[in-house]
Amino acid sequence: SKNVTTHSLDYYFTGVTPGIKTPEFTAVGCVDGLQGGFYDSNVKEVVLTADWIKDDDDVEHWTLQELEAQSFEDLYKFELPHLMKLFNQTGGIHTWQRKFGCELHDDGSITGYSQYAYDGEDFIRLDLNTVSWIAANDKAVIIKQEWDQTPTAFNQKNFLENDCILCTKKYVDVGKATLEGKVRPKVFLYQRDSSEVVCHATGFFPKALMISWQKNGEDLHEDVDLRETLPNLDDTFQKKSILTVSPEELDKHNYTCIVQHISLEKEMVLQVNNHRVTVLLVVVVIFVWKKKQPGKRRNASNFNMLKLSSDC
């Protein structure tokens, strides 16, 4: 439902082989999709980048985050060469990435995830229900066997369901003026080619938004490509859904795009017809250009925020 509030805390770790300009280890994280800060192996400290978190004067908390980040850096500098050795790789550029996080819902329910990628491809993920590892490919089976002999899965589950949730509450409380704000989406219809109609919502906050289609008043699920939600540069988000439909079908039937968001008193319903779609292609081009102009919602950096342990 569009009226359910969900708060989230997510982290992104990246380890790369030495010898290039990129830091060997980077940790970034986000609260509700917005950056708070980062750590990398060059800076060696947690850098808070978002205005809404800079006011947090909990020195003890951020000192612990720094120590935790440094320990993860050490771990990644061990794990990446270990993986290369397992795969008989003696050189080249390789990456070891992890993304993990938790969500807290209004009804008190929680969800979490932890997954890894090697050289940009899905590698292994945690199944929170069975507290075990699921290998994404044959190469990952040997790591699954290694990790199944350790308490890693239980430790991560414990973090995601306890410490992560506590810290989500802490950060949302610190940044409530920003994180509990609501910005209405702007929604546009345009045609990408003769058989694709795009319903594009942009400029909204918070991140959760639903786009659906109807044909003659009935829900439509076939030939629909719902894309993932992406960040804008002004700490808002965008999302699009693409309907594949022939011009003949478009003329013959009544198609509508429906957008639901917590900022809206009622759902937005946009009628699709050939005339409107063509006109809005021009509007979208103008809008994209205008989004680059001043007057942004708040200052933003590229990514996210950092919290690694249990002092919340």
mmCIF file of N, CA and C in Angstrom, residues 101-220:
data_model
loop_
_atom_site.group_PDB
_atom_site.id
_atom_site.type_symbol
_atom_site.label_atom_id
_atom_site.label_comp_id
_atom_site.label_asym_id
_atom_site.label_seq_id
_atom_site.Cartn_x
_atom_site.Cartn_y
_atom_site.Cartn_z
ATOM 1 N N GLY A 101 21.637 -5.098 3.909
ATOM 2 C CA GLY A 101 20.857 -4.085 4.597
ATOM 3 C C GLY A 101 19.572 -4.633 5.168
ATOM 4 N N CYS A 102 18.774 -3.713 5.735
ATOM 5 C CA CYS A 102 17.532 -4.110 6.397
ATOM 6 C C CYS A 102 16.455 -3.064 6.140
ATOM 7 N N GLU A 103 15.203 -3.502 6.303
ATOM 8 C CA GLU A 103 14.049 -2.616 6.187
ATOM 9 C C GLU A 103 13.176 -2.761 7.423
ATOM 10 N N LEU A 104 12.663 -1.628 7.891
ATOM 11 C CA LEU A 104 11.746 -1.598 9.031
ATOM 12 C C LEU A 104 10.420 -1.027 8.549
ATOM 13 N N HIS A 105 9.346 -1.794 8.733
ATOM 14 C CA HIS A 105 8.028 -1.391 8.253
ATOM 15 C C HIS A 105 7.168 -0.851 9.398
ATOM 16 N N ASP A 106 6.146 -0.105 9.028
ATOM 17 C CA ASP A 106 5.245 0.501 10.017
ATOM 18 C C ASP A 106 4.648 -0.517 10.978
ATOM 19 N N ASP A 107 4.361 -1.715 10.480
ATOM 20 C CA ASP A 107 3.717 -2.728 11.321
ATOM 21 C C ASP A 107 4.708 -3.460 12.221
ATOM 22 N N GLY A 108 5.980 -3.014 12.196
ATOM 23 C CA GLY A 108 6.994 -3.623 13.046
ATOM 24 C C GLY A 108 7.740 -4.775 12.405
ATOM 25 N N SER A 109 7.276 -5.228 11.244
ATOM 26 C CA SER A 109 7.968 -6.328 10.570
ATOM 27 C C SER A 109 9.287 -5.837 9.986
ATOM 28 N N ILE A 110 10.234 -6.765 9.849
ATOM 29 C CA ILE A 110 11.552 -6.411 9.331
ATOM 30 C C ILE A 110 11.962 -7.395 8.245
ATOM 31 N N THR A 111 12.793 -6.916 7.327
ATOM 32 C CA THR A 111 13.379 -7.776 6.303
ATOM 33 C C THR A 111 14.854 -7.423 6.179
ATOM 34 N N GLY A 112 15.631 -8.355 5.664
ATOM 35 C CA GLY A 112 17.058 -8.105 5.489
ATOM 36 C C GLY A 112 17.610 -8.917 4.341
ATOM 37 N N TYR A 113 18.806 -8.584 3.911
ATOM 38 C CA TYR A 113 19.448 -9.315 2.820
ATOM 39 C C TYR A 113 20.956 -9.128 2.910
ATOM 40 N N SER A 114 21.702 -10.059 2.325
ATOM 41 C CA SER A 114 23.153 -9.944 2.208
ATOM 42 C C SER A 114 23.575 -10.754 0.996
ATOM 43 N N GLN A 115 24.231 -10.110 0.036
ATOM 44 C CA GLN A 115 24.647 -10.825 -1.166
ATOM 45 C C GLN A 115 25.980 -10.304 -1.681
ATOM 46 N N TYR A 116 26.681 -11.178 -2.373
ATOM 47 C CA TYR A 116 28.040 -10.895 -2.841
ATOM 48 C C TYR A 116 28.132 -11.068 -4.353
ATOM 49 N N ALA A 117 29.086 -10.332 -4.941
ATOM 50 C CA ALA A 117 29.371 -10.477 -6.371
ATOM 51 C C ALA A 117 30.883 -10.531 -6.568
ATOM 52 N N TYR A 118 31.321 -11.377 -7.491
ATOM 53 C CA TYR A 118 32.740 -11.459 -7.846
ATOM 54 C C TYR A 118 32.889 -11.070 -9.306
ATOM 55 N N ASP A 119 33.771 -10.114 -9.564
ATOM 56 C CA ASP A 119 33.975 -9.591 -10.920
ATOM 57 C C ASP A 119 32.656 -9.173 -11.573
ATOM 58 N N GLY A 120 31.790 -8.561 -10.760
ATOM 59 C CA GLY A 120 30.557 -7.974 -11.280
ATOM 60 C C GLY A 120 29.412 -8.936 -11.496
ATOM 61 N N GLU A 121 29.589 -10.220 -11.148
ATOM 62 C CA GLU A 121 28.522 -11.198 -11.346
ATOM 63 C C GLU A 121 28.062 -11.760 -9.998
ATOM 64 N N ASP A 122 26.748 -12.010 -9.883
ATOM 65 C CA ASP A 122 26.209 -12.595 -8.651
ATOM 66 C C ASP A 122 27.022 -13.822 -8.267
ATOM 67 N N PHE A 123 27.335 -13.935 -6.968
ATOM 68 C CA PHE A 123 28.227 -15.004 -6.531
ATOM 69 C C PHE A 123 27.584 -15.873 -5.447
ATOM 70 N N ILE A 124 27.195 -15.250 -4.338
ATOM 71 C CA ILE A 124 26.604 -16.011 -3.233
ATOM 72 C C ILE A 124 25.726 -15.074 -2.417
ATOM 73 N N ARG A 125 24.658 -15.626 -1.817
ATOM 74 C CA ARG A 125 23.775 -14.791 -0.994
ATOM 75 C C ARG A 125 23.309 -15.564 0.230
ATOM 76 N N LEU A 126 22.904 -14.803 1.224
ATOM 77 C CA LEU A 126 22.427 -15.379 2.479
ATOM 78 C C LEU A 126 20.926 -15.632 2.401
ATOM 79 N N ASP A 127 20.504 -16.842 2.757
ATOM 80 C CA ASP A 127 19.088 -17.155 2.914
ATOM 81 C C ASP A 127 18.760 -17.001 4.398
ATOM 82 N N LEU A 128 18.034 -15.940 4.732
ATOM 83 C CA LEU A 128 17.751 -15.648 6.142
ATOM 84 C C LEU A 128 16.816 -16.672 6.778
ATOM 85 N N ASN A 129 15.983 -17.307 5.966
ATOM 86 C CA ASN A 129 15.041 -18.288 6.516
ATOM 87 C C ASN A 129 15.751 -19.555 6.983
ATOM 88 N N THR A 130 16.686 -20.037 6.175
ATOM 89 C CA THR A 130 17.396 -21.276 6.525
ATOM 90 C C THR A 130 18.741 -20.993 7.184
ATOM 91 N N VAL A 131 19.133 -19.714 7.228
ATOM 92 C CA VAL A 131 20.437 -19.293 7.757
ATOM 93 C C VAL A 131 21.551 -20.116 7.095
ATOM 94 N N SER A 132 21.540 -20.079 5.770
ATOM 95 C CA SER A 132 22.558 -20.800 5.005
ATOM 96 C C SER A 132 22.877 -20.016 3.741
ATOM 97 N N TRP A 133 23.924 -20.434 3.061
ATOM 98 C CA TRP A 133 24.387 -19.723 1.874
ATOM 99 C C TRP A 133 23.900 -20.390 0.598
ATOM 100 N N ILE A 134 23.520 -19.568 -0.382
ATOM 101 C CA ILE A 134 23.070 -20.072 -1.678
ATOM 102 C C ILE A 134 24.058 -19.610 -2.741
ATOM 103 N N ALA A 135 24.715 -20.574 -3.377
ATOM 104 C CA ALA A 135 25.696 -20.264 -4.421
ATOM 105 C C ALA A 135 24.976 -19.924 -5.720
ATOM 106 N N ALA A 136 25.434 -18.850 -6.381
ATOM 107 C CA ALA A 136 24.803 -18.423 -7.630
ATOM 108 C C ALA A 136 25.382 -19.141 -8.843
ATOM 109 N N ASN A 137 26.553 -19.755 -8.679
ATOM 110 C CA ASN A 137 27.170 -20.471 -9.795
ATOM 111 C C ASN A 137 28.121 -21.541 -9.244
ATOM 112 N N ASP A 138 28.679 -22.320 -10.137
ATOM 113 C CA ASP A 138 29.548 -23.434 -9.715
ATOM 114 C C ASP A 138 30.776 -22.945 -8.954
ATOM 115 N N LYS A 139 31.315 -21.804 -9.370
ATOM 116 C CA LYS A 139 32.518 -21.279 -8.716
ATOM 117 C C LYS A 139 32.266 -20.977 -7.238
ATOM 118 N N ALA A 140 31.043 -20.579 -6.932
ATOM 119 C CA ALA A 140 30.727 -20.160 -5.562
ATOM 120 C C ALA A 140 30.507 -21.332 -4.611
ATOM 121 N N VAL A 141 30.366 -22.533 -5.142
ATOM 122 C CA VAL A 141 30.072 -23.690 -4.291
ATOM 123 C C VAL A 141 31.170 -23.915 -3.259
ATOM 124 N N ILE A 142 32.426 -23.742 -3.662
ATOM 125 C CA ILE A 142 33.534 -23.972 -2.730
ATOM 126 C C ILE A 142 33.524 -22.953 -1.585
ATOM 127 N N ILE A 143 33.123 -21.704 -1.887
ATOM 128 C CA ILE A 143 32.999 -20.686 -0.835
ATOM 129 C C ILE A 143 31.825 -21.020 0.079
ATOM 130 N N LYS A 144 30.714 -21.470 -0.509
ATOM 131 C CA LYS A 144 29.565 -21.895 0.306
ATOM 132 C C LYS A 144 30.002 -22.974 1.294
ATOM 133 N N GLN A 145 30.761 -23.948 0.815
ATOM 134 C CA GLN A 145 31.215 -25.037 1.687
ATOM 135 C C GLN A 145 32.116 -24.509 2.805
ATOM 136 N N GLU A 146 32.979 -23.549 2.471
ATOM 137 C CA GLU A 146 33.843 -22.934 3.490
ATOM 138 C C GLU A 146 33.007 -22.200 4.532
ATOM 139 N N TRP A 147 32.100 -21.345 4.056
ATOM 140 C CA TRP A 147 31.325 -20.501 4.962
ATOM 141 C C TRP A 147 30.334 -21.299 5.796
ATOM 142 N N ASP A 148 29.840 -22.409 5.246
ATOM 143 C CA ASP A 148 28.899 -23.234 6.009
ATOM 144 C C ASP A 148 29.550 -23.851 7.248
ATOM 145 N N GLN A 149 30.868 -23.871 7.273
ATOM 146 C CA GLN A 149 31.601 -24.423 8.427
ATOM 147 C C GLN A 149 31.878 -23.357 9.494
ATOM 148 N N THR A 150 31.436 -22.138 9.248
ATOM 149 C CA THR A 150 31.684 -21.027 10.172
ATOM 150 C C THR A 150 30.350 -20.420 10.617
ATOM 151 N N PRO A 151 30.369 -19.575 11.664
ATOM 152 C CA PRO A 151 29.121 -18.925 12.111
ATOM 153 C C PRO A 151 28.772 -17.661 11.317
ATOM 154 N N THR A 152 29.386 -17.476 10.155
ATOM 155 C CA THR A 152 29.183 -16.245 9.378
ATOM 156 C C THR A 152 27.710 -15.962 9.107
ATOM 157 N N ALA A 153 26.966 -16.975 8.685
ATOM 158 C CA ALA A 153 25.552 -16.769 8.352
ATOM 159 C C ALA A 153 24.757 -16.327 9.576
ATOM 160 N N PHE A 154 24.983 -16.969 10.711
ATOM 161 C CA PHE A 154 24.270 -16.603 11.941
ATOM 162 C C PHE A 154 24.661 -15.194 12.394
ATOM 163 N N ASN A 155 25.939 -14.865 12.275
ATOM 164 C CA ASN A 155 26.391 -13.524 12.664
ATOM 165 C C ASN A 155 25.736 -12.450 11.803
ATOM 166 N N GLN A 156 25.668 -12.703 10.491
ATOM 167 C CA GLN A 156 25.059 -11.717 9.601
ATOM 168 C C GLN A 156 23.562 -11.601 9.852
ATOM 169 N N LYS A 157 22.892 -12.729 10.064
ATOM 170 C CA LYS A 157 21.455 -12.691 10.373
ATOM 171 C C LYS A 157 21.208 -11.876 11.643
ATOM 172 N N ASN A 158 22.025 -12.091 12.650
ATOM 173 C CA ASN A 158 21.890 -11.366 13.908
ATOM 174 C C ASN A 158 22.071 -9.863 13.695
ATOM 175 N N PHE A 159 23.068 -9.493 12.896
ATOM 176 C CA PHE A 159 23.284 -8.077 12.607
ATOM 177 C C PHE A 159 22.084 -7.476 11.880
ATOM 178 N N LEU A 160 21.604 -8.161 10.843
ATOM 179 C CA LEU A 160 20.532 -7.616 10.008
ATOM 180 C C LEU A 160 19.224 -7.466 10.778
ATOM 181 N N GLU A 161 18.958 -8.383 11.708
ATOM 182 C CA GLU A 161 17.671 -8.372 12.403
ATOM 183 C C GLU A 161 17.700 -7.598 13.719
ATOM 184 N N ASN A 162 18.882 -7.209 14.168
ATOM 185 C CA ASN A 162 18.992 -6.502 15.443
ATOM 186 C C ASN A 162 19.740 -5.170 15.307
ATOM 187 N N ASP A 163 21.061 -5.234 15.193
ATOM 188 C CA ASP A 163 21.858 -4.007 15.137
ATOM 189 C C ASP A 163 21.443 -3.106 13.977
ATOM 190 N N CYS A 164 21.219 -3.709 12.813
ATOM 191 C CA CYS A 164 20.853 -2.922 11.631
ATOM 192 C C CYS A 164 19.544 -2.168 11.855
ATOM 193 N N ILE A 165 18.574 -2.833 12.468
ATOM 194 C CA ILE A 165 17.279 -2.197 12.739
ATOM 195 C C ILE A 165 17.429 -1.077 13.767
ATOM 196 N N LEU A 166 18.221 -1.317 14.821
ATOM 197 C CA LEU A 166 18.458 -0.280 15.830
ATOM 198 C C LEU A 166 19.088 0.956 15.202
ATOM 199 N N CYS A 167 20.037 0.731 14.306
ATOM 200 C CA CYS A 167 20.714 1.859 13.673
ATOM 201 C C CYS A 167 19.816 2.566 12.664
ATOM 202 N N THR A 168 18.942 1.813 12.007
ATOM 203 C CA THR A 168 17.959 2.443 11.124
ATOM 204 C C THR A 168 17.128 3.442 11.922
ATOM 205 N N LYS A 169 16.660 3.019 13.093
ATOM 206 C CA LYS A 169 15.862 3.904 13.951
ATOM 207 C C LYS A 169 16.671 5.127 14.376
ATOM 208 N N LYS A 170 17.931 4.902 14.720
ATOM 209 C CA LYS A 170 18.790 6.013 15.155
ATOM 210 C C LYS A 170 18.947 7.043 14.040
ATOM 211 N N TYR A 171 19.294 6.573 12.851
ATOM 212 C CA TYR A 171 19.566 7.494 11.744
ATOM 213 C C TYR A 171 18.304 8.212 11.278
ATOM 214 N N VAL A 172 17.181 7.496 11.274
ATOM 215 C CA VAL A 172 15.919 8.130 10.882
ATOM 216 C C VAL A 172 15.543 9.211 11.888
ATOM 217 N N ASP A 173 15.807 8.964 13.160
ATOM 218 C CA ASP A 173 15.522 9.964 14.192
ATOM 219 C C ASP A 173 16.410 11.199 14.012
ATOM 220 N N VAL A 174 17.693 10.976 13.748
ATOM 221 C CA VAL A 174 18.627 12.092 13.541
ATOM 222 C C VAL A 174 18.225 12.913 12.314
ATOM 223 N N GLY A 175 17.823 12.217 11.249
ATOM 224 C CA GLY A 175 17.550 12.912 9.990
ATOM 225 C C GLY A 175 16.084 13.061 9.664
ATOM 226 N N LYS A 176 15.217 13.049 10.695
ATOM 227 C CA LYS A 176 13.775 12.980 10.445
ATOM 228 C C LYS A 176 13.248 14.140 9.604
ATOM 229 N N ALA A 177 13.832 15.335 9.755
ATOM 230 C CA ALA A 177 13.344 16.481 8.976
ATOM 231 C C ALA A 177 13.458 16.208 7.479
ATOM 232 N N THR A 178 14.511 15.502 7.098
ATOM 233 C CA THR A 178 14.707 15.153 5.694
ATOM 234 C C THR A 178 14.022 13.841 5.346
ATOM 235 N N LEU A 179 14.250 12.810 6.157
ATOM 236 C CA LEU A 179 13.832 11.457 5.808
ATOM 237 C C LEU A 179 12.330 11.243 5.924
ATOM 238 N N GLU A 180 11.645 12.086 6.690
ATOM 239 C CA GLU A 180 10.201 11.939 6.803
ATOM 240 C C GLU A 180 9.455 12.960 5.941
ATOM 241 N N GLY A 181 10.205 13.701 5.123
ATOM 242 C CA GLY A 181 9.578 14.609 4.174
ATOM 243 C C GLY A 181 8.959 13.842 3.014
ATOM 244 N N LYS A 182 8.036 14.478 2.318
ATOM 245 C CA LYS A 182 7.373 13.832 1.181
ATOM 246 C C LYS A 182 7.364 14.793 -0.008
ATOM 247 N N VAL A 183 7.778 14.299 -1.160
ATOM 248 C CA VAL A 183 7.784 15.098 -2.385
ATOM 249 C C VAL A 183 6.988 14.353 -3.450
ATOM 250 N N ARG A 184 6.020 15.050 -4.052
ATOM 251 C CA ARG A 184 5.138 14.430 -5.040
ATOM 252 C C ARG A 184 5.889 14.108 -6.333
ATOM 253 N N PRO A 185 5.543 12.994 -6.960
ATOM 254 C CA PRO A 185 6.156 12.674 -8.256
ATOM 255 C C PRO A 185 5.579 13.520 -9.378
ATOM 256 N N LYS A 186 6.396 13.782 -10.370
ATOM 257 C CA LYS A 186 5.924 14.304 -11.649
ATOM 258 C C LYS A 186 5.891 13.099 -12.590
ATOM 259 N N VAL A 187 4.795 12.935 -13.304
ATOM 260 C CA VAL A 187 4.618 11.733 -14.119
ATOM 261 C C VAL A 187 4.385 12.113 -15.572
ATOM 262 N N PHE A 188 5.073 11.404 -16.463
ATOM 263 C CA PHE A 188 4.989 11.677 -17.895
ATOM 264 C C PHE A 188 4.786 10.385 -18.676
ATOM 265 N N LEU A 189 4.045 10.504 -19.758
ATOM 266 C CA LEU A 189 3.900 9.407 -20.713
ATOM 267 C C LEU A 189 4.615 9.791 -21.999
ATOM 268 N N TYR A 190 5.379 8.862 -22.541
ATOM 269 C CA TYR A 190 5.969 9.122 -23.852
ATOM 270 C C TYR A 190 6.201 7.811 -24.581
ATOM 271 N N GLN A 191 6.338 7.922 -25.881
ATOM 272 C CA GLN A 191 6.517 6.743 -26.724
ATOM 273 C C GLN A 191 7.968 6.649 -27.156
ATOM 274 N N ARG A 192 8.596 5.465 -26.872
ATOM 275 C CA ARG A 192 10.007 5.303 -27.192
ATOM 276 C C ARG A 192 10.187 4.800 -28.617
ATOM 277 N N ASP A 193 9.304 3.946 -29.063
ATOM 278 C CA ASP A 193 9.231 3.588 -30.481
ATOM 279 C C ASP A 193 7.775 3.238 -30.754
ATOM 280 N N SER A 194 7.488 2.686 -31.909
ATOM 281 C CA SER A 194 6.088 2.519 -32.306
ATOM 282 C C SER A 194 5.314 1.559 -31.405
ATOM 283 N N SER A 195 6.015 0.715 -30.647
ATOM 284 C CA SER A 195 5.290 -0.279 -29.846
ATOM 285 C C SER A 195 5.596 -0.213 -28.350
ATOM 286 N N GLU A 196 6.280 0.835 -27.897
ATOM 287 C CA GLU A 196 6.595 0.958 -26.473
ATOM 288 C C GLU A 196 6.095 2.288 -25.915
ATOM 289 N N VAL A 197 5.258 2.195 -24.880
ATOM 290 C CA VAL A 197 4.790 3.386 -24.170
ATOM 291 C C VAL A 197 5.432 3.384 -22.782
ATOM 292 N N VAL A 198 6.045 4.505 -22.414
ATOM 293 C CA VAL A 198 6.757 4.613 -21.143
ATOM 294 C C VAL A 198 5.974 5.515 -20.190
ATOM 295 N N CYS A 199 5.750 5.021 -18.976
ATOM 296 C CA CYS A 199 5.183 5.835 -17.901
ATOM 297 C C CYS A 199 6.328 6.123 -16.935
ATOM 298 N N HIS A 200 6.709 7.380 -16.818
ATOM 299 C CA HIS A 200 7.937 7.773 -16.118
ATOM 300 C C HIS A 200 7.584 8.723 -14.973
ATOM 301 N N ALA A 201 7.838 8.277 -13.741
ATOM 302 C CA ALA A 201 7.635 9.123 -12.557
ATOM 303 C C ALA A 201 8.999 9.584 -12.059
ATOM 304 N N THR A 202 9.122 10.855 -11.718
ATOM 305 C CA THR A 202 10.418 11.360 -11.263
ATOM 306 C C THR A 202 10.234 12.466 -10.234
ATOM 307 N N GLY A 203 11.316 12.746 -9.491
ATOM 308 C CA GLY A 203 11.308 13.840 -8.527
ATOM 309 C C GLY A 203 10.578 13.541 -7.235
ATOM 310 N N PHE A 204 10.383 12.250 -6.908
ATOM 311 C CA PHE A 204 9.594 11.915 -5.718
ATOM 312 C C PHE A 204 10.471 11.454 -4.556
ATOM 313 N N PHE A 205 9.917 11.583 -3.352
ATOM 314 C CA PHE A 205 10.527 11.081 -2.120
ATOM 315 C C PHE A 205 9.409 10.824 -1.118
ATOM 316 N N PRO A 206 9.435 9.717 -0.351
ATOM 317 C CA PRO A 206 10.483 8.692 -0.301
ATOM 318 C C PRO A 206 10.497 7.781 -1.518
ATOM 319 N N LYS A 207 11.353 6.759 -1.432
ATOM 320 C CA LYS A 207 11.696 5.944 -2.596
ATOM 321 C C LYS A 207 10.567 5.038 -3.079
ATOM 322 N N ALA A 208 9.739 4.544 -2.162
ATOM 323 C CA ALA A 208 8.704 3.563 -2.525
ATOM 324 C C ALA A 208 7.629 4.205 -3.395
ATOM 325 N N LEU A 209 7.423 3.653 -4.589
ATOM 326 C CA LEU A 209 6.410 4.149 -5.518
ATOM 327 C C LEU A 209 5.969 2.987 -6.392
ATOM 328 N N MET A 210 4.673 2.938 -6.698
ATOM 329 C CA MET A 210 4.133 1.868 -7.541
ATOM 330 C C MET A 210 3.642 2.433 -8.869
ATOM 331 N N ILE A 211 4.011 1.765 -9.958
ATOM 332 C CA ILE A 211 3.470 2.087 -11.280
ATOM 333 C C ILE A 211 2.780 0.834 -11.808
ATOM 334 N N SER A 212 1.527 0.963 -12.222
ATOM 335 C CA SER A 212 0.801 -0.171 -12.794
ATOM 336 C C SER A 212 0.025 0.287 -14.029
ATOM 337 N N TRP A 213 -0.452 -0.677 -14.786
ATOM 338 C CA TRP A 213 -1.189 -0.399 -16.027
ATOM 339 C C TRP A 213 -2.564 -1.053 -15.979
ATOM 340 N N GLN A 214 -3.518 -0.419 -16.667
ATOM 341 C CA GLN A 214 -4.823 -1.038 -16.867
ATOM 342 C C GLN A 214 -5.209 -0.970 -18.339
ATOM 343 N N LYS A 215 -5.931 -2.002 -18.769
ATOM 344 C CA LYS A 215 -6.481 -2.055 -20.128
ATOM 345 C C LYS A 215 -7.991 -2.195 -19.997
ATOM 346 N N ASN A 216 -8.699 -1.189 -20.452
ATOM 347 C CA ASN A 216 -10.161 -1.161 -20.341
ATOM 348 C C ASN A 216 -10.613 -1.367 -18.891
ATOM 349 N N GLY A 217 -9.863 -0.762 -17.955
ATOM 350 C CA GLY A 217 -10.232 -0.822 -16.546
ATOM 351 C C GLY A 217 -9.792 -2.068 -15.811
ATOM 352 N N GLU A 218 -9.148 -3.002 -16.506
ATOM 353 C CA GLU A 218 -8.672 -4.241 -15.883
ATOM 354 C C GLU A 218 -7.156 -4.191 -15.718
ATOM 355 N N ASP A 219 -6.671 -4.692 -14.572
ATOM 356 C CA ASP A 219 -5.224 -4.707 -14.334
ATOM 357 C C ASP A 219 -4.502 -5.464 -15.438
ATOM 358 N N LEU A 220 -3.372 -4.912 -15.868
ATOM 359 C CA LEU A 220 -2.599 -5.478 -16.976
ATOM 360 C C LEU A 220 -1.195 -5.820 -16.484
#
